[in-house]
Structure formats: structure tokens, C-alpha cells
Amino acid sequence: MYSESTARSGHTDDAPLLAKELSWKHRMKNKWYRMDRVSRVVFSLVFLALGAALVSRILIEVFSPFDNWPRTTIPPRLDDDNNSARTDGERRKAVRAAMQHAWQGYRDHAFGKDELQPVSNSSNNKWGGWGVTLIDALDTLHLMELHEEFKEGVRHVASVDFTKAKAGYTTPFFEMIIRSLGGLLSAYEMSLDVRLLKKAKEVGDVLMPAFNTSTGIPYPRVDVNTGQAVASQRVCIAEAGTVQLEYWKLSELTGDPVYHETAQRVVDLLDKADKPHKGLYPIWVNIETGKLESGSITFGGMGDSWYEYMLKQYIYSRREHDQYRRMYEESIDSMKELMIGRSIYNPDMYYVGDLDSTATNFSPRYQHLTCFVPGMLALGSKALDRPDDLELAKQLTYTCFQMYNRTSTGLSPEYVQFRNKANFGLSAVTNTSDFDLVSLRKADKKEKEDGFYLGPNRSYILRPETIESIMIMYRITGDKMYKEWGWQIFQAIEKWTRTPSAYSAYKDVTSTKGSKEWTDSMESFFLAETLKYLYLLFSPADYYSLDEYVFNTEAHPFRIMRHTRP
């Protein structure tokens, strides 16, 4: 019997076909015509949706979503004009060799431990025993094409149980988010090794109990062995507000929005909190009320990265979340109004001081930690079309470099201090309140030449902030002077801090006693940040371009989102 349906399928009673004899086209037709109408509609819609997604993805890759943005970094031609390929290549090799030296010492004497102690060649687990130096250094190894070292590190990370820490230890939430979670996410994006994403999720999950508060503002420490946060009345604003970028990246990579949504609630709450001055936040936050309670207003320690992440989240979100732009501009405008000081002996020397919790009393101290600010201002000047910010960034970077250039070792102390026109300033010999100004002796010749004087803490702990700003300033301005400044600092690090096994913090930057000033400490950020930023300074400006990546506050590069989620 011949029917319409058999004609469509190609079958007739006179010429039956076995299924195995049918071509794939005939088999597909058979399946299609056996489906009811509803199934056909559903199948068609799914097929069209997949096709649209594929076409959209191709268009995104071909026509970059960043093409219409103001360009951040210098154009390749200018980079070529400013480079001596031989000189930059030699300097890059020197920085890479320094990384190999530090890593080999860690590998030989402290592999899997949190830190190498580079004088005694012992180790410590001061961060709970997760192997923080190894995790923090992974993406630097990959970026410098030290692939065998990277693979060895990944093999170890895959064996770490991040749900456990050494007995009795409570894990610092903020530090492990920026170092461990940030390091694992960045290393995953570079290598696409799924073991790293699995471990990143493990770290993110084990630290999530910090948010179990009445306001959602996180506790500062978590006992990962019990899965409980450690109760506390307050947390500093940098610790509460510098985990959002990492949790957002985790949401993007896993497809689970809960990480971003949970961390974002903190920003929303602090955005609405009462402040002593628009855009300026005292460092202490009451966890149970969400109110800004007390403490100084600072772009240095305990406040710094809160402001940094306003800008970086705006850039990371493809400049679509206007809340971050508004918050950043409010803060920077107020900083420029109330927190910029100037040396009375060197009119070219500007600095960012601190304010008390009422935003009325000024502290004339410039922290090394605050030297990330010029790099942030330079990024913001391009992303937000704020050209005046770039001029201030140049002035601040100059001061940060002089903090190195004016010491006998070429290393910078933790901070420098300035006097006002009435000859009042912070004590040079004793640690006092940030706002307890005293009458100072008459300035000597060195202070007048330097433009500042030193305080009692004269240590250099291998910090990265000045190098970070110098790298960004070069990539934005194309001024090769910044490369010379960075090279001078690297040479000082090599001369005074290099030990037989790695690099050590230095107790007094005014002393030329060399090894007698070593403190037997090498923080993980030396490998994660200082050496990475130096390497990028001498690399082409489009290598880990600022147009395609944002760096978290531990220098872990995250790819800017290709799309934003609802």
C-alpha cells in the first residue's frame, strides 16, 4: 500500500528498505516524521537557539567587544619606538632568572609549605599550611614560560585538601581569597587545567562561611577544619571589600552566580552606609550593623584595595556596572580634595596622606602600600576619560620612585613623612598615632634635598606597589623613563636582598651592611607581584594587555568578561 507518509520516508511496499541500508539523511527524515507536532516545535526552537548562540560567539571573537573602548595601553608602534628589543630582552631574562632563583630555593627547602625562610633555609606554615607561596607563584611561572616548574606546582596543588588547615589555625579570609583563590583562578585561565578550577572552587566554598552574618558582611577569619567562621565585632574595609573580583570570576567560570551575588551584597551595603565625607570610608566596619564605625581614612594598609576594586570591577564588567564607576569617582574626587599633600622642600613631590575618621585631621605620611594609587589613577584616567588624574599619577609615581632613589641602598622604607610649613610632623624616632603631630627639629640638608624624612620603620619587605605603578605608567604613557626607574629598583633588590637560596626582606634601607640586615622572610607576594610586574614592564605592552586583563590586588591577571550576567 502506498501512502503519503511512506512516500515522504522513501519507503514503498514494493521496495522495502532495511534500516541499516538507509542513508543518514533517510534516517533523519524517518525520525523527524515520527515526531509529533509539539516535539518538532521544541526541537526547532532548541536548534535555532544553539545556532544563534554559535553565531553570537563567532561575532564576539571576530569583532572584539573591547574595540569601541578608549584604548588603555600605548599602540604597538609607540612601544616598538620606545624599546630596544635587545635591552628589554636582556632585562626580561634577568627578572626571569631572579624568579628561577627564588623558586628553586623554595623548591629545595620549603616545597609545599607556606613560605621559605631564605636565610636559614627553613620554612613556615604561617598561613595554615596550604602552600601559599606555591599557589601565589603559579601564574608568574606560567607567564614567564617556566612550564616545567608550573606543571610540578599544579601536580602538588591537585593533592592539597583545602578543607583542612593546621590544627588550631583560623584562616584569614581576605588573604586567602586574594592569594589562593585569585592565584588558582588565574592559573586556570592561563592553562585551562581543570584541576585548578576544581581546587579554586574548593577554596571559594570552604571560605564562604565568612559571609554567615546578619548583614552579610564577612567575618575576617574562618576555621576551615570545622567549617565555621570565627565571630568578630568588626572587619576592616579592605578585608570586606576586596573579595568581590575573585568571587565574580569564580561565578563566571563555574556558572554559579551565588559567589558573585553573595560578595556583591557587601558592596551594596557599604555603598549606602553613612560616611564622614562623600566617597571616603573609615577602615572599621561593624559586622552586625553594617555601619562605618571608626579608624582612619586611608588608601594605605587596611583601606587600599577597597578603592582599587571599585575601578577594577567596573573594568572587569566591561564598564557596564555603573555603580562601581560612580563609587570610584566619588572616592577619587574626595581624595584629591582632602588627602593630597605636597613637600615644602620639593614642589614636584606630591603624596597621598591619611585622614582621621571625621575626615578633618590630616596625617602627612606616605605609605609604600599607597604607591599603588598612581597606577590606579592612570588606569582610571583612560577607562573613565579623566585626564587630570593621569597628571596626578605622574606626580605621585615620582614620589614613590624617590622613596627608593633617596636611600643609600636604593630600597624603599615602609613609609616616608613630610613636615608642614609650621615645622610640625610625625615623630622620626618613635611610633605614635598617625595624627599626633609634634614640633620637629630644624630640617637638615638631606631632608631638604630629599623632600621628606624617614620614620622609625625603615624596612623593605620586597613590596610590589611602586613597581606595579611604574609598569602601568609605562604602558599608558609610553615614557621609557619608567623602564629605567624599574630597572634601577630591580638592581637594588638584586644587590641587597638576594640570598644564596632566594631573596630576603631587609631591616633598614639606610644601612649598607648587606646580609646583616636580612630578616629571613620572603612573602609570597614577592613572587606573585614584584617579579611579575617587573617582567611585564620589560615585555611588549600587549603581553597581558591592560585592555584585556585586570589584575587582582595580588597581581593575578583575570580576563575581562566577554559578557555580563543578568
Coordinates of C-alpha atoms in Angstrom, one line a residue:
M1 CA 0.0 0.0 0.0
Y2 CA 1.3 3.4 -1.0
S3 CA 0.7 6.4 1.3
E4 CA 1.8 9.9 1.7
S5 CA 3.8 9.0 4.8
T6 CA 5.6 6.2 3.0
A7 CA 6.4 8.4 0.1
R8 CA 8.0 11.0 2.4
S9 CA 10.1 8.4 4.0
G10 CA 11.2 6.9 0.8
H11 CA 9.6 3.5 1.6
T12 CA 7.1 1.6 -0.6
D13 CA 5.6 -1.9 -0.2
D14 CA 7.3 -2.8 -3.5
A15 CA 10.7 -1.7 -2.4
P16 CA 11.2 -2.2 1.3
L17 CA 14.5 -0.9 2.9
L18 CA 16.3 -2.3 6.0
A19 CA 17.3 0.4 8.5
K20 CA 21.0 -0.5 8.0
E21 CA 20.6 0.2 4.3
L22 CA 19.2 3.7 4.8
S23 CA 21.5 6.8 4.3
W24 CA 21.8 9.1 7.3
K25 CA 19.5 11.6 5.5
H26 CA 16.8 9.0 5.2
R27 CA 17.2 8.0 8.9
M28 CA 16.9 11.7 10.0
K29 CA 13.8 12.1 7.9
N30 CA 12.3 9.0 9.5
K31 CA 12.9 10.3 13.0
W32 CA 11.5 13.7 12.1
Y33 CA 8.3 12.4 10.7
R34 CA 7.7 10.0 13.6
M35 CA 7.8 13.0 16.0
D36 CA 4.5 14.7 17.0
R37 CA 4.0 18.4 16.3
V38 CA 4.9 19.6 19.8
S39 CA 8.2 17.7 19.7
R40 CA 9.0 19.2 16.3
V41 CA 8.4 22.7 17.6
V42 CA 10.6 22.1 20.7
F43 CA 13.4 20.6 18.6
S44 CA 13.3 23.5 16.2
L45 CA 13.5 26.1 18.9
V46 CA 16.4 24.4 20.6
F47 CA 18.2 24.1 17.2
L48 CA 17.6 27.8 16.5
A49 CA 18.8 28.8 19.9
L50 CA 22.0 26.8 19.6
G51 CA 22.6 28.3 16.1
A52 CA 22.1 31.8 17.4
A53 CA 24.5 31.2 20.3
L54 CA 27.1 29.9 17.9
V55 CA 26.8 32.8 15.6
S56 CA 26.9 35.3 18.5
R57 CA 30.1 33.6 19.9
I58 CA 31.7 33.8 16.5
L59 CA 30.9 37.5 16.2
I60 CA 32.3 38.2 19.6
E61 CA 35.6 36.6 18.7
V62 CA 35.8 38.3 15.3
F63 CA 34.6 41.7 16.4
S64 CA 36.1 42.1 19.9
P65 CA 33.8 43.7 22.4
F66 CA 36.7 45.9 23.5
D67 CA 37.2 47.5 20.1
N68 CA 34.9 50.5 20.9
W69 CA 36.5 51.3 24.3
P70 CA 39.1 54.0 24.8
R71 CA 42.5 52.2 24.4
T72 CA 44.4 51.9 27.7
T73 CA 47.8 50.9 26.6
I74 CA 50.1 52.5 24.1
P75 CA 49.8 51.5 20.5
P76 CA 52.3 48.8 19.3
R77 CA 54.2 51.2 17.1
L78 CA 54.9 53.5 20.0
D79 CA 56.0 50.5 22.1
D80 CA 58.4 49.5 19.3
D81 CA 59.8 53.0 19.0
N82 CA 60.5 53.2 22.7
N83 CA 62.1 49.7 23.0
S84 CA 65.5 48.4 22.4
A85 CA 64.5 44.8 21.8
R86 CA 68.0 43.7 23.0
T87 CA 67.9 45.7 26.2
D88 CA 64.4 44.8 27.1
G89 CA 65.1 41.1 26.3
E90 CA 68.2 41.1 28.5
R91 CA 66.3 42.7 31.4
R92 CA 63.4 40.3 31.0
K93 CA 65.8 37.4 31.1
A94 CA 67.4 38.9 34.3
V95 CA 64.0 39.1 36.0
R96 CA 63.1 35.6 34.9
A97 CA 66.4 34.4 36.3
A98 CA 65.5 36.0 39.6
M99 CA 62.2 34.2 39.6
Q100 CA 64.0 30.9 38.9
H101 CA 66.4 31.6 41.8
A102 CA 63.6 32.3 44.2
W103 CA 61.5 29.3 43.0
Q104 CA 64.5 26.9 43.2
G105 CA 65.2 27.9 46.8
Y106 CA 61.5 27.4 47.7
R107 CA 61.5 24.1 45.9
D108 CA 64.7 22.9 47.6
H109 CA 63.9 23.9 51.1
A110 CA 60.1 24.6 51.5
F111 CA 58.2 22.9 48.7
G112 CA 54.5 22.6 49.7
K113 CA 55.0 24.9 52.7
D114 CA 53.6 28.4 53.0
E115 CA 56.9 30.3 53.0
L116 CA 60.6 29.8 52.6
Q117 CA 62.8 31.5 55.2
P118 CA 65.6 32.4 52.8
V119 CA 68.4 32.9 55.2
S120 CA 68.1 29.9 57.5
N121 CA 66.7 27.8 54.6
S122 CA 63.9 26.7 56.8
S123 CA 60.2 27.0 56.2
N124 CA 56.9 28.0 57.9
N125 CA 53.2 27.4 57.6
K126 CA 52.1 30.8 58.9
W127 CA 49.0 30.7 56.5
G128 CA 47.8 27.4 57.7
G129 CA 49.8 25.0 55.5
W130 CA 48.1 25.3 52.1
G131 CA 51.4 26.1 50.4
V132 CA 50.6 29.7 49.7
T133 CA 53.9 30.7 48.1
L134 CA 53.5 27.9 45.6
I135 CA 49.9 28.9 44.7
D136 CA 50.7 32.6 44.6
A137 CA 53.6 31.9 42.2
L138 CA 51.8 29.6 39.7
D139 CA 50.7 32.2 37.2
T140 CA 54.0 34.0 37.4
L141 CA 55.7 30.7 36.4
H142 CA 53.3 30.3 33.5
L143 CA 53.6 33.9 32.4
M144 CA 57.4 33.6 32.4
E145 CA 57.1 30.4 30.4
L146 CA 58.6 28.3 33.2
H147 CA 56.4 25.5 32.2
E148 CA 58.1 22.5 33.9
E149 CA 58.1 24.4 37.2
F150 CA 54.4 25.3 36.6
K151 CA 53.4 21.6 35.9
E152 CA 55.2 20.5 39.1
G153 CA 53.3 23.1 41.1
V154 CA 50.0 22.1 39.6
R155 CA 50.6 18.4 40.5
H156 CA 51.1 19.4 44.1
V157 CA 48.1 21.7 44.2
A158 CA 45.9 18.9 42.9
S159 CA 46.8 16.9 46.0
V160 CA 46.1 19.6 48.6
D161 CA 43.0 19.3 50.7
F162 CA 41.8 22.8 51.1
T163 CA 39.1 21.8 53.6
K164 CA 41.9 21.3 56.2
A165 CA 44.5 23.6 57.8
K166 CA 47.0 23.0 60.6
A167 CA 45.4 22.3 63.9
G168 CA 44.1 25.3 65.8
Y169 CA 44.7 27.7 62.9
T170 CA 42.0 30.1 61.7
T171 CA 42.4 31.1 58.1
P172 CA 42.4 34.8 57.2
F173 CA 39.5 35.2 54.7
F174 CA 40.8 38.2 52.7
E175 CA 44.4 37.0 52.4
M176 CA 43.4 33.5 51.2
I177 CA 40.9 34.9 48.7
I178 CA 43.4 37.2 47.0
R179 CA 46.4 34.9 47.2
S180 CA 44.9 31.3 46.9
L181 CA 41.6 31.8 45.2
G182 CA 43.0 34.5 42.9
G183 CA 46.1 32.5 42.1
L184 CA 44.2 29.4 41.2
L185 CA 41.7 31.2 39.0
S186 CA 44.4 33.0 37.1
A187 CA 46.5 29.8 36.7
Y188 CA 43.4 28.0 35.4
E189 CA 42.6 30.7 32.8
M190 CA 46.2 30.6 31.6
S191 CA 46.5 26.8 31.4
L192 CA 42.9 25.6 31.2
D193 CA 43.9 22.7 33.5
V194 CA 40.5 21.7 35.1
R195 CA 42.2 20.6 38.3
L196 CA 43.0 24.2 39.1
L197 CA 39.3 25.3 38.6
K198 CA 38.2 22.4 40.8
K199 CA 40.6 23.5 43.5
A200 CA 39.6 27.1 43.1
K201 CA 36.0 26.2 43.7
E202 CA 37.1 24.2 46.8
V203 CA 38.9 27.2 48.2
G204 CA 35.9 29.5 47.4
D205 CA 33.5 27.1 49.0
V206 CA 35.5 26.5 52.2
L207 CA 35.8 30.3 52.8
M208 CA 32.1 31.1 52.1
P209 CA 31.0 30.6 55.8
A210 CA 32.7 34.0 56.4
F211 CA 29.5 35.6 54.9
N212 CA 27.2 33.9 57.5
T213 CA 26.5 37.1 59.4
S214 CA 23.3 39.1 60.0
T215 CA 24.3 41.7 57.4
G216 CA 26.3 39.5 55.0
I217 CA 29.5 41.5 55.8
P218 CA 32.1 38.8 56.2
Y219 CA 33.9 37.8 59.4
P220 CA 37.7 38.2 59.0
R221 CA 38.7 34.6 59.8
V222 CA 37.3 31.1 59.1
D223 CA 38.1 27.8 60.8
V224 CA 38.2 25.6 57.8
N225 CA 38.6 22.5 59.9
T226 CA 35.2 23.0 61.5
G227 CA 33.6 24.8 58.5
Q228 CA 32.6 27.7 60.8
A229 CA 33.6 31.4 60.7
V230 CA 35.2 33.0 63.7
A231 CA 32.9 35.5 65.3
S232 CA 34.1 39.1 65.4
Q233 CA 32.6 42.5 66.0
R234 CA 34.3 44.3 63.2
V235 CA 36.3 43.9 60.0
C236 CA 38.5 46.4 58.1
I237 CA 37.0 47.7 54.9
A238 CA 39.8 46.3 52.7
E239 CA 39.1 42.7 54.0
A240 CA 35.4 43.0 53.5
G241 CA 35.6 44.8 50.1
T242 CA 38.4 43.0 48.3
V243 CA 37.0 39.6 47.6
Q244 CA 34.3 40.6 45.1
L245 CA 36.5 40.4 42.0
E246 CA 37.7 36.9 42.8
Y247 CA 34.2 35.6 43.6
W248 CA 32.8 37.2 40.5
K249 CA 35.5 35.4 38.4
L250 CA 34.6 32.1 40.2
S251 CA 30.9 32.7 39.3
E252 CA 31.9 33.3 35.7
L253 CA 34.0 30.2 35.3
T254 CA 31.7 27.8 37.2
G255 CA 28.4 29.3 36.0
D256 CA 27.2 29.5 39.6
P257 CA 26.0 33.1 40.4
V258 CA 25.9 32.6 44.2
Y259 CA 29.5 33.6 44.7
H260 CA 29.2 36.9 43.0
E261 CA 25.7 37.7 44.5
T262 CA 26.9 37.0 48.0
A263 CA 30.0 39.2 47.7
Q264 CA 28.1 41.9 45.9
R265 CA 25.8 42.4 48.8
V266 CA 28.7 43.7 50.8
V267 CA 29.4 46.5 48.2
D268 CA 25.7 47.4 48.1
L269 CA 25.6 47.8 51.9
L270 CA 28.8 49.8 52.2
D271 CA 27.7 52.0 49.3
K272 CA 24.7 53.1 51.2
A273 CA 26.5 53.5 54.6
D274 CA 26.8 56.9 56.2
K275 CA 30.2 58.4 55.6
P276 CA 32.1 61.4 57.1
H277 CA 32.7 62.7 53.6
K278 CA 31.4 61.6 50.2
G279 CA 33.3 58.6 48.9
L280 CA 35.6 58.3 51.9
Y281 CA 35.3 55.3 54.2
P282 CA 36.8 54.9 57.7
I283 CA 38.5 51.5 57.8
W284 CA 36.5 49.8 60.5
V285 CA 33.1 48.3 59.7
N286 CA 30.7 46.9 62.4
I287 CA 29.7 43.5 61.1
E288 CA 26.4 43.3 62.9
T289 CA 25.1 46.8 61.9
G290 CA 27.0 47.4 58.6
K291 CA 28.0 50.9 59.8
L292 CA 31.3 52.5 59.3
E293 CA 32.5 52.9 62.9
S294 CA 35.9 54.3 63.3
G295 CA 39.5 54.3 62.2
S296 CA 41.5 56.3 59.8
I297 CA 40.5 57.0 56.2
T298 CA 43.4 55.7 54.1
F299 CA 44.5 54.5 50.7
G300 CA 47.2 52.6 52.5
G301 CA 47.0 49.5 54.7
M302 CA 43.5 48.3 55.6
G303 CA 41.8 50.6 53.2
D304 CA 43.8 50.4 49.9
S305 CA 42.2 47.6 47.8
W306 CA 38.7 48.6 48.7
Y307 CA 39.1 51.7 46.4
E308 CA 41.2 49.7 43.9
Y309 CA 38.4 47.2 43.4
M310 CA 35.8 49.8 42.6
L311 CA 37.6 50.7 39.4
K312 CA 38.7 47.1 38.6
Q313 CA 35.2 45.7 38.9
Y314 CA 34.0 48.4 36.6
I315 CA 36.6 47.5 34.0
Y316 CA 36.1 43.7 34.6
S317 CA 32.4 44.0 33.9
R318 CA 33.1 45.6 30.5
R319 CA 32.2 49.0 32.0
E320 CA 28.5 48.0 32.3
H321 CA 28.0 48.2 36.1
D322 CA 27.8 51.9 36.6
Q323 CA 27.7 51.6 40.4
Y324 CA 31.4 50.9 40.5
R325 CA 32.2 53.9 38.3
R326 CA 30.2 56.2 40.5
M327 CA 31.7 54.9 43.7
Y328 CA 35.2 55.2 42.3
E329 CA 34.8 58.7 41.0
E330 CA 33.3 59.9 44.3
S331 CA 36.2 58.5 46.2
I332 CA 38.9 59.8 43.9
D333 CA 37.3 63.3 43.8
S334 CA 37.3 63.4 47.6
M335 CA 40.8 62.1 47.8
K336 CA 42.1 64.8 45.5
E337 CA 40.2 67.4 47.6
L338 CA 41.3 66.4 51.1
M339 CA 44.1 63.8 51.0
I340 CA 46.9 65.2 48.7
G341 CA 49.9 66.7 50.3
R342 CA 53.0 68.4 48.8
S343 CA 56.5 68.6 50.1
I344 CA 57.5 72.0 51.3
Y345 CA 61.1 71.4 50.0
N346 CA 60.3 69.9 46.6
P347 CA 57.3 71.3 44.8
D348 CA 57.3 68.4 42.4
M349 CA 56.8 65.9 45.2
Y350 CA 53.1 65.1 45.9
Y351 CA 51.8 62.3 48.2
V352 CA 48.6 60.8 49.5
G353 CA 48.3 61.2 53.3
D354 CA 45.6 59.8 55.6
L355 CA 42.6 61.4 57.4
D356 CA 41.1 60.6 60.7
S357 CA 37.6 59.1 61.0
T358 CA 36.0 62.5 60.8
A359 CA 37.9 63.5 57.6
T360 CA 39.2 66.6 59.3
N361 CA 42.7 65.8 60.5
F362 CA 45.5 65.1 58.0
S363 CA 48.5 62.7 58.6
P364 CA 51.5 63.7 56.4
R365 CA 52.8 60.2 55.9
Y366 CA 53.0 58.4 52.5
Q367 CA 53.0 54.6 52.8
H368 CA 54.7 52.3 50.4
L369 CA 51.3 50.4 50.3
T370 CA 49.7 53.6 49.0
C371 CA 52.1 53.7 46.0
F372 CA 49.6 51.5 44.1
V373 CA 47.4 54.7 43.8
P374 CA 49.2 56.3 40.8
G375 CA 48.8 53.1 38.8
M376 CA 45.1 53.0 39.7
L377 CA 44.7 56.7 38.8
A378 CA 46.4 56.1 35.4
L379 CA 44.0 53.2 34.7
G380 CA 41.0 55.2 35.7
S381 CA 42.2 58.2 33.6
K382 CA 41.9 56.1 30.5
A383 CA 38.9 54.0 31.4
L384 CA 36.8 56.9 32.6
D385 CA 38.3 59.8 30.5
R386 CA 39.8 61.7 33.4
P387 CA 43.0 63.2 32.0
D388 CA 43.7 65.3 35.2
D389 CA 44.1 62.0 37.1
L390 CA 47.0 61.0 34.8
E391 CA 48.9 64.2 35.7
L392 CA 48.4 63.5 39.4
A393 CA 49.5 59.9 38.8
K394 CA 52.8 61.1 37.3
Q395 CA 53.5 63.3 40.3
L396 CA 52.7 60.5 42.8
T397 CA 54.8 58.0 40.9
Y398 CA 57.7 60.4 41.0
T399 CA 57.5 60.5 44.8
C400 CA 57.2 56.7 45.1
F401 CA 60.4 56.3 43.0
Q402 CA 62.2 58.9 45.1
M403 CA 61.4 56.8 48.2
Y404 CA 63.8 54.3 46.7
N405 CA 66.2 56.6 44.9
R406 CA 67.0 58.7 48.0
T407 CA 68.2 55.9 50.3
S408 CA 71.7 54.6 50.5
T409 CA 70.6 51.1 49.3
G410 CA 68.1 52.2 46.7
L411 CA 65.4 50.3 48.6
S412 CA 62.2 52.0 49.9
P413 CA 61.2 52.1 53.6
E414 CA 57.6 51.2 54.6
Y415 CA 56.7 54.9 54.5
V416 CA 58.2 58.4 54.4
Q417 CA 57.0 61.5 56.3
F418 CA 56.6 65.2 55.5
R419 CA 56.6 68.3 57.6
N420 CA 54.1 71.2 57.2
K421 CA 55.1 74.9 57.0
A422 CA 54.8 75.3 60.7
N423 CA 57.5 72.6 61.2
F424 CA 55.1 70.1 62.6
G425 CA 55.1 66.4 61.6
L426 CA 55.1 62.8 62.8
S427 CA 57.9 61.7 65.1
A428 CA 61.0 60.4 63.3
V429 CA 62.1 58.2 66.2
T430 CA 59.1 56.8 67.9
N431 CA 55.9 55.1 66.7
T432 CA 53.0 57.4 67.6
S433 CA 49.4 58.0 66.5
D434 CA 49.0 58.7 62.8
F435 CA 47.6 62.2 63.7
D436 CA 49.8 63.0 66.7
L437 CA 52.0 65.8 65.1
V438 CA 54.9 67.1 67.1
S439 CA 57.2 70.0 66.7
L440 CA 60.2 69.0 64.6
R441 CA 63.8 70.0 64.8
K442 CA 65.1 72.1 62.0
A443 CA 65.3 70.3 58.7
D444 CA 68.8 69.1 57.8
K445 CA 70.4 69.2 54.4
K446 CA 69.4 65.7 53.5
E447 CA 65.7 66.3 54.3
K448 CA 65.7 69.4 52.2
E449 CA 67.3 67.6 49.3
D450 CA 65.0 64.5 49.6
G451 CA 61.8 66.4 50.2
F452 CA 60.9 64.1 53.1
Y453 CA 62.3 62.4 56.2
L454 CA 62.1 58.8 57.4
G455 CA 60.2 57.4 60.3
P456 CA 61.2 54.6 62.7
N457 CA 60.2 51.8 60.4
R458 CA 62.8 51.6 57.7
S459 CA 62.3 48.1 56.5
Y460 CA 61.8 46.9 52.9
I461 CA 59.8 43.7 52.8
L462 CA 60.0 43.1 49.0
R463 CA 56.8 45.1 48.4
P464 CA 55.4 45.5 44.8
E465 CA 53.3 48.6 44.8
T466 CA 55.8 51.1 43.3
I467 CA 56.8 48.6 40.6
E468 CA 53.1 48.0 39.8
S469 CA 52.5 51.7 39.2
I470 CA 55.7 52.1 37.2
M471 CA 54.6 49.2 34.9
I472 CA 51.2 50.7 34.4
M473 CA 52.6 54.2 33.9
Y474 CA 54.8 52.9 31.1
R475 CA 52.1 51.0 29.4
I476 CA 49.8 54.0 29.4
T477 CA 52.2 56.9 28.7
G478 CA 54.9 55.1 26.7
D479 CA 57.6 57.1 28.6
K480 CA 60.6 54.9 28.7
M481 CA 61.8 56.8 31.8
Y482 CA 59.6 54.4 33.8
K483 CA 61.6 51.4 32.5
E484 CA 64.8 53.0 33.7
W485 CA 63.2 53.6 37.1
G486 CA 62.0 50.0 37.3
W487 CA 65.4 48.6 36.3
Q488 CA 67.2 50.7 38.9
I489 CA 64.9 49.3 41.6
F490 CA 65.4 45.7 40.4
Q491 CA 69.2 46.2 40.5
A492 CA 68.9 47.4 44.2
I493 CA 66.8 44.3 45.0
E494 CA 69.4 42.1 43.4
K495 CA 72.3 43.8 45.2
W496 CA 70.9 44.0 48.7
T497 CA 68.2 41.3 49.2
R498 CA 69.4 38.3 47.2
T499 CA 70.5 35.4 49.5
P500 CA 72.2 32.2 48.4
S501 CA 68.8 30.5 48.1
A502 CA 66.2 33.3 47.4
Y503 CA 65.5 36.9 48.5
S504 CA 65.0 38.3 52.0
A505 CA 63.3 41.3 53.4
Y506 CA 65.7 44.0 54.6
K507 CA 65.6 45.5 58.0
D508 CA 67.0 49.0 57.4
V509 CA 67.2 50.6 54.0
T510 CA 69.6 53.2 55.2
S511 CA 72.1 50.5 56.2
T512 CA 74.7 49.1 53.7
K513 CA 75.6 46.2 56.0
G514 CA 74.0 43.8 53.5
S515 CA 73.4 40.3 54.9
K516 CA 73.4 41.6 58.4
E517 CA 70.1 43.3 57.6
W518 CA 68.3 40.2 56.2
T519 CA 65.3 39.3 58.2
D520 CA 64.9 35.7 57.0
S521 CA 61.5 36.4 55.4
M522 CA 60.2 36.2 51.8
E523 CA 56.5 36.9 51.5
S524 CA 54.7 35.1 48.7
F525 CA 53.8 38.4 47.1
F526 CA 57.4 38.9 46.0
L527 CA 56.9 36.0 43.5
A528 CA 53.3 36.8 42.8
E529 CA 53.6 40.6 42.3
T530 CA 57.0 42.2 42.5
L531 CA 58.8 39.9 40.0
K532 CA 55.7 39.6 37.8
Y533 CA 55.3 43.4 37.4
L534 CA 59.0 43.8 36.7
Y535 CA 58.8 41.1 34.0
L536 CA 55.7 42.8 32.4
L537 CA 57.5 46.2 32.5
F538 CA 60.1 44.8 30.1
S539 CA 57.7 42.9 28.0
P540 CA 55.7 44.2 25.0
A541 CA 52.7 46.3 26.1
D542 CA 50.3 43.9 24.5
Y543 CA 51.6 40.9 26.6
Y544 CA 48.8 40.5 29.2
S545 CA 47.4 43.8 27.9
L546 CA 45.6 46.2 30.3
D547 CA 42.9 46.3 27.6
E548 CA 42.2 42.6 28.1
Y549 CA 43.0 41.8 31.7
V550 CA 42.5 43.2 35.1
F551 CA 45.0 42.3 37.8
N552 CA 43.6 41.5 41.3
T553 CA 45.3 43.1 44.2
E554 CA 47.8 40.2 44.4
A555 CA 48.7 40.7 40.7
H556 CA 46.8 37.7 39.4
P557 CA 45.5 38.6 35.9
F558 CA 41.9 37.9 35.1
R559 CA 40.5 38.1 31.6
I560 CA 37.9 40.9 31.3
M561 CA 34.5 39.4 30.9
R562 CA 33.3 38.6 27.4
H563 CA 29.7 39.2 28.6
T564 CA 28.0 40.1 31.8
R565 CA 25.3 38.0 33.5
P566 CA 21.9 39.5 34.4

